[in-house]
Amino acid sequence: MSDYSALLARITDPDGREIHDPATGELIGRAPVHTEADLDAAVAAATKAQPGWNALGHERRIELLGAIADRLDAEAEPLAELLSREQGKPLNGPNARFELGACAAWLRATAATALETEVVVDDGQTKAELIYKPVGVVAAIGPWNWPLMIGVWQIAPALRMGNTVVVKPSEYTPLSVLAMVSIMNEVLPAGVLTAVSGDRAVGARLASHPDIDKIMFTGSTATGREIIKSSAGNLARLTLELGGNDAGIVLPGTDPAAIAGDLFWGAFINTGQTCAALKRLYVHDSQYEEVIAALTAVVDATPMGNGLSEENVLGPVQNKRQFDIVAGLVEDARAHGGRIVTGGAPATELGELFYPITLVADVKDGDRIVDEEQFGPVLPIIRYSSVDDAIASANGLEAGLGASVWSSDPAEARRVALQLEAGTVWINKHGVVHPMMPFGGVKGSGYGLEFGVEGLKSVAVPQIINS
Ligand code: NAD
């Protein structure tokens, strides 16, 4: 096992771009700035390595994915420290160590999942088998919020199916992904997995590269649209996990104290910087103030601060651009009559990029804080009086990643859940994912599924053998 400094030394480039800790502003390392030539070399290496990697067969790849999971477990603490310093998320709580645990869990679950050949016709005259083959070279383009976990979500199924991978981490969190890839490469043959560190232009070049066969993209809807355009050139298949603006509906008669803790973490996991976090909460008129009071009690009891201190479970906003979006949406809500229940101004005493958990009441559909993805420590709480209206509000935006229904009546919760336009609807929880439950968005949140058998199909091409 290496320590944090040894891990960082493996990947930092003395001439690279400075990466700062969002909690303290401290310089933590320098990320290599790869060029177009580096990108071409990575794609060429992936193209060359792919047939051999495929020829190893499923059993050997399963072993190697298991070996990677073991290595990540062994390096979990230094990786979590690097992730915490670079991304800002605390070590403790559902944050950096949790993310490392999820990486190993997804690797093992993906290794253990099989995509079997299907016999689709067998009528005595024709036997048709549906076989799944690798697509070829997969580009994995990721965001800055859960850089390691989302990286594994893209890498593990692609490798499992016999593809080779070129990873492009977010320019905000390259070091942790480069460190993880360097550990994975202790186990993998050369060329099978390469990370290319660079800015948006490098991402755009990767997405339009003629030798890329599939793009696994997680990021904003705007970038997703750009990637669709670039795929017109190389015909790359796409999985697009895009932005969300998940609604939660608290049905009348729900016990506020019983749901407050899960509501809080549904909204504020990773300090709200989570694609499928609860971003709009609709509460029935009869319980509006009670739910707000119960949530406020959880906010008051949940510490925010430097992520390396064990007591903290909430951290800074990862970057200034996102911080300005969050602060701007709160100011807009205030200017339009929103009631700031708690928070509402930067927590400068903690550091430049800290914004406190902010509950905003008395806002409505059409307000920017409701209609736009905040992607930070802010939750608008909207009052409703008819459940049908709340369903219409929840479905009223372009986003369709997740949604949740909160109720003590399971049949009513299910009735409402079935009417919501989202890839996942949770009941009495929000944002909980599992390696065997297909995950993906509808509408503006993208298309394609990750995880489980459906996730393997998304990094494979089908072939019919008709005899
Ligand atoms: P972003 O779209 O700005 O960047 C994501 C990645 O795309 C980065 O690596 C970036 O360099 C790259 N990129 C930028 N322009 C590109 C182009 N033209 N072609 C190819 N790549 C390009 O997103 P972000 O700000 O890093 O992430 C936040 C967003 O991601 C939020 O909207 C959030 O909801 C979404 N997200 C979605 C999921 C999901 O599973 N649906 C998960 C996490 C985050």
Short mmCIF file of C-alpha atoms and ligand atoms in Angstrom, two decimals:
data_model
loop_
_atom_site.label_atom_id
_atom_site.label_comp_id
_atom_site.label_asym_id
_atom_site.label_seq_id
_atom_site.Cartn_x
_atom_site.Cartn_y
_atom_site.Cartn_z
CA MET A 1 0.00 0.00 0.00
CA SER A 2 1.27 3.45 -0.86
CA ASP A 3 0.65 6.59 1.10
CA TYR A 4 -0.98 9.73 -0.21
CA SER A 5 2.26 11.46 -1.26
CA ALA A 6 3.58 8.39 -3.06
CA LEU A 7 0.29 8.02 -4.90
CA LEU A 8 0.27 11.65 -5.96
CA ALA A 9 3.91 11.45 -7.08
CA ARG A 10 2.97 8.68 -9.51
CA ILE A 11 0.76 10.93 -11.57
CA THR A 12 1.60 14.55 -10.94
CA ASP A 13 3.45 16.35 -13.73
CA PRO A 14 5.92 19.07 -12.63
CA ASP A 15 5.01 21.09 -15.74
CA GLY A 16 1.30 20.39 -15.51
CA ARG A 17 -1.74 22.48 -14.64
CA GLU A 18 -2.20 23.46 -11.02
CA ILE A 19 -4.98 21.72 -9.12
CA HIS A 20 -6.14 23.34 -5.90
CA ASP A 21 -8.02 21.97 -2.89
CA PRO A 22 -11.48 23.59 -2.98
CA ALA A 23 -11.65 23.56 0.83
CA THR A 24 -8.41 25.46 1.43
CA GLY A 25 -7.21 26.80 -1.91
CA GLU A 26 -3.95 24.92 -1.31
CA LEU A 27 -2.03 23.61 -4.35
CA ILE A 28 -2.29 19.83 -4.23
CA GLY A 29 -0.69 18.75 -7.50
CA ARG A 30 -0.23 19.36 -11.18
CA ALA A 31 -2.22 17.50 -13.80
CA PRO A 32 -0.58 16.61 -17.09
CA VAL A 33 -1.95 18.56 -20.03
CA HIS A 34 -2.18 16.02 -22.80
CA THR A 35 -2.06 17.07 -26.41
CA GLU A 36 -3.91 15.99 -29.50
CA ALA A 37 -0.93 13.75 -30.31
CA ASP A 38 -1.20 12.10 -26.86
CA LEU A 39 -4.88 11.52 -27.49
CA ASP A 40 -4.21 9.97 -30.90
CA ALA A 41 -1.56 7.74 -29.33
CA ALA A 42 -3.98 6.60 -26.61
CA VAL A 43 -6.68 5.74 -29.15
CA ALA A 44 -4.12 3.96 -31.35
CA ALA A 45 -2.90 1.92 -28.36
CA ALA A 46 -6.49 1.05 -27.43
CA THR A 47 -7.25 0.00 -31.01
CA LYS A 48 -4.16 -2.20 -31.11
CA ALA A 49 -4.79 -3.79 -27.70
CA GLN A 50 -8.48 -4.53 -28.23
CA PRO A 51 -8.32 -7.84 -30.16
CA GLY A 52 -5.91 -9.35 -27.62
CA TRP A 53 -7.98 -8.15 -24.71
CA ASN A 54 -11.09 -9.64 -26.27
CA ALA A 55 -9.25 -12.89 -26.97
CA LEU A 56 -8.42 -13.29 -23.26
CA GLY A 57 -12.04 -14.31 -22.77
CA HIS A 58 -14.58 -13.56 -20.09
CA GLU A 59 -13.08 -15.78 -17.38
CA ARG A 60 -9.71 -14.07 -17.48
CA ARG A 61 -11.25 -10.59 -17.63
CA ILE A 62 -13.43 -11.45 -14.63
CA GLU A 63 -10.27 -12.39 -12.70
CA LEU A 64 -8.55 -9.16 -13.70
CA LEU A 65 -11.52 -6.98 -12.71
CA GLY A 66 -11.50 -8.76 -9.33
CA ALA A 67 -7.76 -8.08 -9.03
CA ILE A 68 -8.38 -4.39 -9.78
CA ALA A 69 -11.05 -4.28 -7.06
CA ASP A 70 -8.54 -5.80 -4.61
CA ARG A 71 -5.93 -3.19 -5.55
CA LEU A 72 -8.42 -0.35 -5.12
CA ASP A 73 -9.37 -1.74 -1.71
CA ALA A 74 -5.68 -1.81 -0.76
CA GLU A 75 -5.19 1.80 -1.92
CA ALA A 76 -8.58 3.04 -0.71
CA GLU A 77 -7.29 5.34 2.00
CA PRO A 78 -4.70 7.29 -0.05
CA LEU A 79 -7.14 7.44 -2.97
CA ALA A 80 -9.89 8.74 -0.67
CA GLU A 81 -7.53 11.38 0.66
CA LEU A 82 -6.62 12.52 -2.86
CA LEU A 83 -10.29 12.52 -3.84
CA SER A 84 -11.20 14.53 -0.76
CA ARG A 85 -8.48 17.10 -1.36
CA GLU A 86 -9.20 17.44 -5.06
CA GLN A 87 -13.00 17.16 -5.16
CA GLY A 88 -13.67 18.60 -1.71
CA LYS A 89 -15.94 15.82 -0.46
CA PRO A 90 -15.21 14.75 3.11
CA LEU A 91 -13.53 11.46 3.89
CA ASN A 92 -16.37 10.55 6.20
CA GLY A 93 -20.13 10.18 5.59
CA PRO A 94 -21.47 9.18 2.15
CA ASN A 95 -18.44 10.79 0.54
CA ALA A 96 -14.83 9.88 -0.35
CA ARG A 97 -14.40 6.54 1.47
CA PHE A 98 -17.93 5.63 0.47
CA GLU A 99 -17.03 6.41 -3.17
CA LEU A 100 -14.00 4.11 -3.03
CA GLY A 101 -16.17 1.37 -1.52
CA ALA A 102 -18.63 1.82 -4.38
CA CYS A 103 -15.81 1.53 -6.95
CA ALA A 104 -14.77 -1.87 -5.62
CA ALA A 105 -18.40 -3.02 -5.25
CA TRP A 106 -19.25 -2.06 -8.85
CA LEU A 107 -16.12 -3.72 -10.19
CA ARG A 108 -16.97 -6.98 -8.42
CA ALA A 109 -20.65 -6.87 -9.37
CA THR A 110 -19.79 -6.14 -13.00
CA ALA A 111 -17.27 -8.98 -13.00
CA ALA A 112 -19.94 -11.32 -11.65
CA THR A 113 -22.62 -10.33 -14.19
CA ALA A 114 -22.90 -12.39 -17.36
CA LEU A 115 -24.42 -11.44 -20.68
CA GLU A 116 -25.44 -14.83 -22.04
CA THR A 117 -26.04 -15.75 -25.66
CA GLU A 118 -29.79 -15.90 -26.26
CA VAL A 119 -31.53 -18.36 -28.56
CA VAL A 120 -34.24 -16.17 -30.08
CA VAL A 121 -35.69 -18.66 -32.59
CA ASP A 122 -35.47 -22.46 -32.42
CA ASP A 123 -38.39 -23.91 -34.38
CA GLY A 124 -36.86 -27.02 -35.89
CA GLN A 125 -35.98 -25.24 -39.14
CA THR A 126 -34.13 -22.19 -37.93
CA LYS A 127 -31.90 -21.67 -34.97
CA ALA A 128 -31.03 -18.02 -34.35
CA GLU A 129 -28.66 -17.03 -31.60
CA LEU A 130 -28.18 -13.47 -30.36
CA ILE A 131 -24.53 -13.02 -29.43
CA TYR A 132 -22.99 -9.97 -27.77
CA LYS A 133 -19.56 -8.86 -28.93
CA PRO A 134 -17.42 -5.92 -27.80
CA VAL A 135 -18.01 -2.61 -29.57
CA GLY A 136 -14.27 -1.86 -29.88
CA VAL A 137 -12.74 1.27 -28.35
CA VAL A 138 -14.84 3.05 -25.74
CA ALA A 139 -14.36 6.70 -24.77
CA ALA A 140 -15.27 7.33 -21.12
CA ILE A 141 -15.90 11.04 -20.49
CA GLY A 142 -16.70 11.99 -16.94
CA PRO A 143 -17.80 14.83 -14.62
CA TRP A 144 -16.22 16.22 -11.46
CA ASN A 145 -18.79 15.27 -8.84
CA TRP A 146 -18.22 11.51 -8.39
CA PRO A 147 -15.15 11.17 -10.61
CA LEU A 148 -13.97 7.75 -9.45
CA MET A 149 -17.31 6.02 -9.06
CA ILE A 150 -18.63 7.30 -12.38
CA GLY A 151 -15.29 6.37 -13.96
CA VAL A 152 -15.73 2.80 -12.75
CA TRP A 153 -19.34 2.77 -13.95
CA GLN A 154 -17.99 3.46 -17.45
CA ILE A 155 -14.74 1.48 -17.37
CA ALA A 156 -15.79 -1.76 -15.66
CA PRO A 157 -18.58 -2.89 -18.03
CA ALA A 158 -16.57 -1.77 -21.08
CA LEU A 159 -13.56 -3.87 -20.03
CA ARG A 160 -15.74 -6.78 -18.94
CA MET A 161 -17.19 -7.05 -22.45
CA GLY A 162 -13.78 -7.03 -24.16
CA ASN A 163 -13.55 -3.37 -25.14
CA THR A 164 -10.53 -1.18 -24.55
CA VAL A 165 -11.02 2.26 -23.00
CA VAL A 166 -9.71 5.82 -23.24
CA VAL A 167 -10.78 7.84 -20.19
CA LYS A 168 -11.10 11.64 -20.20
CA PRO A 169 -11.59 12.88 -16.64
CA SER A 170 -13.11 16.25 -15.88
CA GLU A 171 -10.59 19.10 -15.96
CA TYR A 172 -11.66 19.86 -12.37
CA THR A 173 -10.79 16.42 -10.94
CA PRO A 174 -8.14 14.79 -13.11
CA LEU A 175 -5.67 13.71 -10.40
CA SER A 176 -7.89 11.22 -8.60
CA VAL A 177 -8.93 9.57 -11.87
CA LEU A 178 -5.32 9.43 -13.10
CA ALA A 179 -4.31 7.83 -9.80
CA MET A 180 -7.09 5.26 -10.03
CA VAL A 181 -6.22 4.44 -13.64
CA SER A 182 -2.56 4.08 -12.73
CA ILE A 183 -3.51 1.51 -10.07
CA MET A 184 -5.78 -0.31 -12.53
CA ASN A 185 -2.87 -0.43 -14.99
CA GLU A 186 -0.76 -2.42 -12.53
CA VAL A 187 -3.16 -5.25 -13.38
CA LEU A 188 -4.17 -4.62 -16.99
CA PRO A 189 -2.18 -5.34 -20.17
CA ALA A 190 -0.68 -2.29 -21.92
CA GLY A 191 -2.99 -0.17 -24.03
CA VAL A 192 -6.23 -1.58 -22.59
CA LEU A 193 -6.94 1.48 -20.44
CA THR A 194 -5.43 4.95 -20.93
CA ALA A 195 -6.33 8.23 -19.27
CA VAL A 196 -6.00 11.45 -21.24
CA SER A 197 -6.03 14.53 -19.06
CA GLY A 198 -7.16 17.76 -20.63
CA ASP A 199 -9.85 20.36 -20.97
CA ARG A 200 -13.15 20.50 -22.81
CA ALA A 201 -11.35 20.71 -26.16
CA VAL A 202 -9.65 17.36 -25.49
CA GLY A 203 -13.07 15.89 -24.62
CA ALA A 204 -14.48 17.22 -27.87
CA ARG A 205 -11.59 15.77 -29.85
CA LEU A 206 -11.99 12.39 -28.18
CA ALA A 207 -15.74 12.35 -28.82
CA SER A 208 -15.22 13.07 -32.52
CA HIS A 209 -12.22 10.76 -33.00
CA PRO A 210 -12.75 8.51 -36.03
CA ASP A 211 -11.51 5.39 -34.21
CA ILE A 212 -13.87 5.64 -31.24
CA ASP A 213 -16.76 3.16 -31.41
CA LYS A 214 -18.73 4.04 -28.28
CA ILE A 215 -18.93 7.03 -25.95
CA MET A 216 -19.97 6.66 -22.34
CA PHE A 217 -20.67 10.22 -21.30
CA THR A 218 -21.75 11.58 -17.93
CA GLY A 219 -22.09 15.32 -17.62
CA SER A 220 -24.32 18.21 -18.51
CA THR A 221 -27.17 18.15 -21.01
CA ALA A 222 -25.48 20.93 -23.01
CA THR A 223 -22.31 18.85 -23.49
CA GLY A 224 -24.46 15.80 -24.25
CA ARG A 225 -25.95 17.67 -27.19
CA GLU A 226 -22.42 18.47 -28.47
CA ILE A 227 -21.50 14.80 -28.25
CA ILE A 228 -24.58 13.79 -30.23
CA LYS A 229 -23.44 16.19 -32.95
CA SER A 230 -19.90 14.79 -32.99
CA SER A 231 -21.27 11.25 -33.24
CA ALA A 232 -22.74 12.17 -36.61
CA GLY A 233 -19.13 12.01 -37.84
CA ASN A 234 -17.84 8.79 -36.31
CA LEU A 235 -21.22 7.07 -35.76
CA ALA A 236 -20.13 6.25 -32.22
CA ARG A 237 -22.85 4.65 -30.13
CA LEU A 238 -23.76 6.74 -27.13
CA THR A 239 -24.75 6.34 -23.52
CA LEU A 240 -25.66 9.80 -22.22
CA GLU A 241 -26.11 10.28 -18.47
CA LEU A 242 -27.00 13.96 -18.39
CA GLY A 243 -28.21 16.55 -15.93
CA GLY A 244 -31.15 16.05 -13.63
CA ASN A 245 -33.62 18.17 -11.72
CA ASP A 246 -35.22 15.45 -9.64
CA ALA A 247 -38.53 16.19 -7.95
CA GLY A 248 -39.68 14.64 -4.69
CA ILE A 249 -43.35 14.64 -3.69
CA VAL A 250 -44.29 14.32 -0.02
CA LEU A 251 -47.85 12.98 0.00
CA PRO A 252 -50.32 14.11 2.69
CA GLY A 253 -50.26 12.08 5.91
CA THR A 254 -46.52 11.29 5.85
CA ASP A 255 -44.61 11.47 9.15
CA PRO A 256 -42.10 14.35 8.66
CA ALA A 257 -39.75 13.20 11.41
CA ALA A 258 -39.58 9.70 9.92
CA ILE A 259 -38.52 10.93 6.47
CA ALA A 260 -36.40 13.98 7.33
CA GLY A 261 -33.04 12.16 7.47
CA ASP A 262 -33.55 10.38 4.15
CA LEU A 263 -34.89 13.56 2.54
CA PHE A 264 -31.79 15.41 3.70
CA TRP A 265 -29.32 12.90 2.28
CA GLY A 266 -31.43 12.48 -0.85
CA ALA A 267 -30.90 16.18 -1.50
CA PHE A 268 -27.48 16.83 -0.03
CA ILE A 269 -25.34 13.76 -0.69
CA ASN A 270 -21.96 15.09 -1.87
CA THR A 271 -23.14 18.51 -0.67
CA GLY A 272 -25.87 18.45 -3.31
CA GLN A 273 -23.44 17.94 -6.21
CA THR A 274 -25.05 14.75 -7.40
CA CYS A 275 -26.86 14.10 -10.67
CA ALA A 276 -29.70 12.13 -9.14
CA ALA A 277 -30.08 14.22 -5.99
CA LEU A 278 -33.42 15.59 -4.90
CA LYS A 279 -33.49 19.11 -6.36
CA ARG A 280 -37.15 20.19 -5.97
CA LEU A 281 -39.30 19.16 -3.03
CA TYR A 282 -43.09 19.38 -3.33
CA VAL A 283 -44.84 19.23 0.03
CA HIS A 284 -48.58 19.14 0.68
CA ASP A 285 -50.04 22.26 2.19
CA SER A 286 -51.23 20.35 5.29
CA GLN A 287 -47.64 19.56 6.32
CA TYR A 288 -45.57 22.21 4.64
CA GLU A 289 -44.16 23.90 7.74
CA GLU A 290 -43.76 20.61 9.63
CA VAL A 291 -41.61 19.09 6.88
CA ILE A 292 -39.51 22.26 6.68
CA ALA A 293 -38.99 22.21 10.46
CA ALA A 294 -38.00 18.52 10.45
CA LEU A 295 -35.52 19.11 7.61
CA THR A 296 -34.08 22.19 9.30
CA ALA A 297 -33.37 20.12 12.42
CA VAL A 298 -31.26 17.73 10.30
CA VAL A 299 -29.45 20.64 8.61
CA ASP A 300 -28.56 22.09 12.02
CA ALA A 301 -27.10 18.77 13.18
CA THR A 302 -24.95 18.06 10.11
CA PRO A 303 -21.41 19.48 10.11
CA MET A 304 -19.77 21.10 7.08
CA GLY A 305 -16.06 21.89 6.76
CA ASN A 306 -12.69 20.66 5.56
CA GLY A 307 -13.19 17.09 4.41
CA LEU A 308 -10.01 15.78 6.00
CA SER A 309 -11.53 16.37 9.46
CA GLU A 310 -13.43 13.26 10.45
CA GLU A 311 -16.37 15.14 11.98
CA ASN A 312 -17.39 16.81 8.70
CA VAL A 313 -19.84 15.14 6.33
CA LEU A 314 -20.53 18.14 4.07
CA GLY A 315 -17.84 19.99 2.12
CA PRO A 316 -17.27 22.94 -0.20
CA VAL A 317 -18.71 23.47 -3.66
CA GLN A 318 -16.09 21.95 -5.95
CA ASN A 319 -15.37 24.97 -8.15
CA LYS A 320 -16.02 28.68 -8.47
CA ARG A 321 -18.20 28.31 -11.56
CA GLN A 322 -20.60 26.00 -9.68
CA PHE A 323 -20.39 28.15 -6.55
CA ASP A 324 -21.52 31.18 -8.57
CA ILE A 325 -24.44 29.22 -10.04
CA VAL A 326 -25.58 28.18 -6.54
CA ALA A 327 -25.19 31.66 -5.02
CA GLY A 328 -26.88 33.28 -8.02
CA LEU A 329 -29.92 31.01 -7.84
CA VAL A 330 -30.36 31.76 -4.14
CA GLU A 331 -30.10 35.51 -4.78
CA ASP A 332 -32.65 35.24 -7.57
CA ALA A 333 -35.06 33.34 -5.30
CA ARG A 334 -34.64 35.91 -2.55
CA ALA A 335 -35.29 38.75 -5.01
CA HIS A 336 -38.48 37.03 -6.17
CA GLY A 337 -39.99 36.52 -2.72
CA GLY A 338 -38.44 33.20 -1.71
CA ARG A 339 -38.10 32.65 2.04
CA ILE A 340 -34.60 31.62 3.11
CA VAL A 341 -35.25 29.16 5.94
CA THR A 342 -31.62 28.40 6.66
CA GLY A 343 -28.32 29.32 5.01
CA GLY A 344 -28.59 31.79 2.14
CA ALA A 345 -25.15 33.45 2.16
CA PRO A 346 -21.64 32.11 1.54
CA ALA A 347 -20.02 30.47 4.59
CA THR A 348 -16.81 32.49 4.19
CA GLU A 349 -15.71 31.59 7.71
CA LEU A 350 -15.15 28.03 6.41
CA GLY A 351 -13.42 28.99 3.16
CA GLU A 352 -13.97 30.71 -0.15
CA LEU A 353 -16.00 27.95 -1.79
CA PHE A 354 -18.21 26.96 1.13
CA TYR A 355 -21.93 27.59 0.81
CA PRO A 356 -24.15 26.43 3.67
CA ILE A 357 -27.07 24.07 3.27
CA THR A 358 -29.85 26.39 2.15
CA LEU A 359 -33.56 25.60 2.30
CA VAL A 360 -35.70 28.01 0.30
CA ALA A 361 -39.46 28.04 0.95
CA ASP A 362 -42.38 29.84 -0.70
CA VAL A 363 -41.01 29.40 -4.21
CA LYS A 364 -42.95 28.11 -7.20
CA ASP A 365 -42.61 26.51 -10.59
CA GLY A 366 -41.16 29.02 -13.01
CA ASP A 367 -38.74 30.43 -10.43
CA ARG A 368 -35.18 29.84 -11.59
CA ILE A 369 -34.24 28.04 -8.37
CA VAL A 370 -36.93 25.46 -9.12
CA ASP A 371 -36.58 25.17 -12.89
CA GLU A 372 -32.77 25.16 -13.14
CA GLU A 373 -30.48 22.44 -11.80
CA GLN A 374 -28.74 23.92 -8.73
CA PHE A 375 -26.19 21.08 -8.37
CA GLY A 376 -25.19 22.30 -4.93
CA PRO A 377 -26.26 22.66 -1.29
CA VAL A 378 -29.64 24.27 -2.02
CA LEU A 379 -33.16 22.86 -1.97
CA PRO A 380 -36.31 24.74 -3.03
CA ILE A 381 -39.45 23.56 -1.21
CA ILE A 382 -42.69 24.12 -3.07
CA ARG A 383 -46.19 24.01 -1.56
CA TYR A 384 -48.96 22.08 -3.33
CA SER A 385 -52.59 21.33 -2.54
CA SER A 386 -53.55 18.74 -5.16
CA VAL A 387 -51.51 15.60 -5.79
CA ASP A 388 -52.33 15.78 -9.49
CA ASP A 389 -50.84 19.26 -9.61
CA ALA A 390 -47.68 18.03 -7.87
CA ILE A 391 -47.34 15.22 -10.43
CA ALA A 392 -47.79 17.75 -13.26
CA SER A 393 -45.12 19.98 -11.70
CA ALA A 394 -42.71 17.08 -11.27
CA ASN A 395 -43.17 16.17 -14.95
CA GLY A 396 -43.15 19.77 -16.12
CA LEU A 397 -39.43 20.12 -16.81
CA GLU A 398 -37.22 18.62 -19.50
CA ALA A 399 -35.15 16.69 -16.96
CA GLY A 400 -36.08 13.05 -16.31
CA LEU A 401 -33.30 11.37 -14.34
CA GLY A 402 -34.91 10.45 -11.01
CA ALA A 403 -37.90 11.31 -8.83
CA SER A 404 -39.25 10.23 -5.46
CA VAL A 405 -42.52 9.81 -3.63
CA TRP A 406 -42.68 9.99 0.15
CA SER A 407 -45.69 8.41 1.85
CA SER A 408 -46.83 6.06 4.57
CA ASP A 409 -49.33 4.53 2.13
CA PRO A 410 -47.43 2.10 -0.17
CA ALA A 411 -50.30 1.69 -2.68
CA GLU A 412 -50.77 5.44 -3.07
CA ALA A 413 -47.01 5.96 -3.36
CA ARG A 414 -46.84 3.38 -6.15
CA ARG A 415 -49.85 4.92 -7.93
CA VAL A 416 -48.07 8.30 -7.98
CA ALA A 417 -44.67 6.78 -8.83
CA LEU A 418 -46.04 5.17 -12.00
CA GLN A 419 -47.12 8.60 -13.28
CA LEU A 420 -43.70 10.22 -12.94
CA GLU A 421 -41.50 10.73 -16.00
CA ALA A 422 -38.08 9.63 -14.73
CA GLY A 423 -35.65 6.77 -15.27
CA THR A 424 -35.88 5.81 -11.59
CA VAL A 425 -38.61 6.59 -9.07
CA TRP A 426 -37.73 5.93 -5.45
CA ILE A 427 -40.30 5.49 -2.68
CA ASN A 428 -39.34 6.90 0.72
CA LYS A 429 -35.72 7.36 -0.38
CA HIS A 430 -33.90 9.20 -3.13
CA GLY A 431 -30.80 8.62 -5.22
CA VAL A 432 -29.97 5.13 -3.98
CA VAL A 433 -28.25 3.13 -6.73
CA HIS A 434 -27.33 -0.54 -6.96
CA PRO A 435 -25.03 -2.35 -9.42
CA MET A 436 -27.84 -4.65 -10.57
CA MET A 437 -30.51 -1.97 -11.07
CA PRO A 438 -30.32 -0.37 -14.55
CA PHE A 439 -29.79 3.36 -14.18
CA GLY A 440 -30.37 6.08 -16.76
CA GLY A 441 -32.47 9.07 -17.64
CA VAL A 442 -35.36 9.91 -19.91
CA LYS A 443 -36.20 13.16 -21.71
CA GLY A 444 -33.43 15.78 -21.29
CA SER A 445 -31.50 13.54 -18.89
CA GLY A 446 -30.25 11.42 -21.76
CA TYR A 447 -30.56 7.87 -22.98
CA GLY A 448 -28.99 4.48 -22.50
CA LEU A 449 -28.66 2.42 -19.35
CA GLU A 450 -25.78 1.59 -17.05
CA PHE A 451 -25.41 -1.30 -14.55
CA GLY A 452 -26.42 -4.93 -14.59
CA VAL A 453 -27.11 -6.90 -17.73
CA GLU A 454 -28.53 -3.81 -19.49
CA GLY A 455 -25.27 -1.99 -18.76
CA LEU A 456 -23.24 -4.77 -20.40
CA LYS A 457 -25.49 -4.65 -23.46
CA SER A 458 -24.75 -0.94 -23.79
CA VAL A 459 -21.04 -1.63 -24.35
CA ALA A 460 -21.64 -4.53 -26.71
CA VAL A 461 -22.85 -4.99 -30.26
CA PRO A 462 -25.39 -7.69 -30.98
CA GLN A 463 -24.88 -10.25 -33.71
CA ILE A 464 -27.35 -12.85 -34.95
CA ILE A 465 -26.00 -16.23 -35.98
CA ASN A 466 -28.77 -17.73 -38.08
CA SER A 467 -28.34 -21.42 -38.94
P1 NAD B 1 -19.77 18.97 -18.26
O1 NAD B 1 -20.74 18.54 -19.30
O2 NAD B 1 -19.38 20.38 -18.19
O3 NAD B 1 -18.40 18.14 -18.40
C1 NAD B 1 -18.36 16.73 -18.40
C2 NAD B 1 -17.16 16.24 -19.18
O4 NAD B 1 -17.34 16.52 -20.58
C3 NAD B 1 -15.84 16.89 -18.79
O5 NAD B 1 -14.85 15.87 -18.75
C4 NAD B 1 -15.59 17.87 -19.93
O6 NAD B 1 -14.24 18.15 -20.15
C5 NAD B 1 -16.16 17.10 -21.10
N1 NAD B 1 -16.54 17.92 -22.26
C6 NAD B 1 -16.85 19.22 -22.31
N2 NAD B 1 -17.21 19.59 -23.56
C7 NAD B 1 -17.12 18.47 -24.32
C8 NAD B 1 -17.41 18.18 -25.69
N3 NAD B 1 -17.84 19.12 -26.54
N4 NAD B 1 -17.27 16.90 -26.12
C9 NAD B 1 -16.86 15.94 -25.27
N5 NAD B 1 -16.57 16.15 -23.96
C10 NAD B 1 -16.71 17.41 -23.49
O7 NAD B 1 -20.40 18.46 -16.88
P2 NAD B 1 -19.86 18.74 -15.38
O8 NAD B 1 -20.09 20.18 -15.04
O9 NAD B 1 -18.51 18.15 -15.21
O10 NAD B 1 -20.87 17.83 -14.54
C11 NAD B 1 -22.05 18.32 -13.98
C12 NAD B 1 -23.25 17.83 -14.77
O11 NAD B 1 -23.19 16.42 -14.93
C13 NAD B 1 -24.57 18.10 -14.06
O12 NAD B 1 -25.52 18.56 -15.00
C14 NAD B 1 -24.97 16.73 -13.56
O13 NAD B 1 -26.36 16.57 -13.35
C15 NAD B 1 -24.45 15.84 -14.61
N6 NAD B 1 -24.26 14.49 -14.11
C16 NAD B 1 -25.08 13.49 -14.56
C17 NAD B 1 -24.96 12.21 -14.06
C18 NAD B 1 -25.86 11.10 -14.52
O14 NAD B 1 -25.60 9.96 -14.20
N7 NAD B 1 -26.91 11.38 -15.27
C19 NAD B 1 -23.98 11.94 -13.10
C20 NAD B 1 -23.15 12.99 -12.65
C21 NAD B 1 -23.30 14.25 -13.18
#
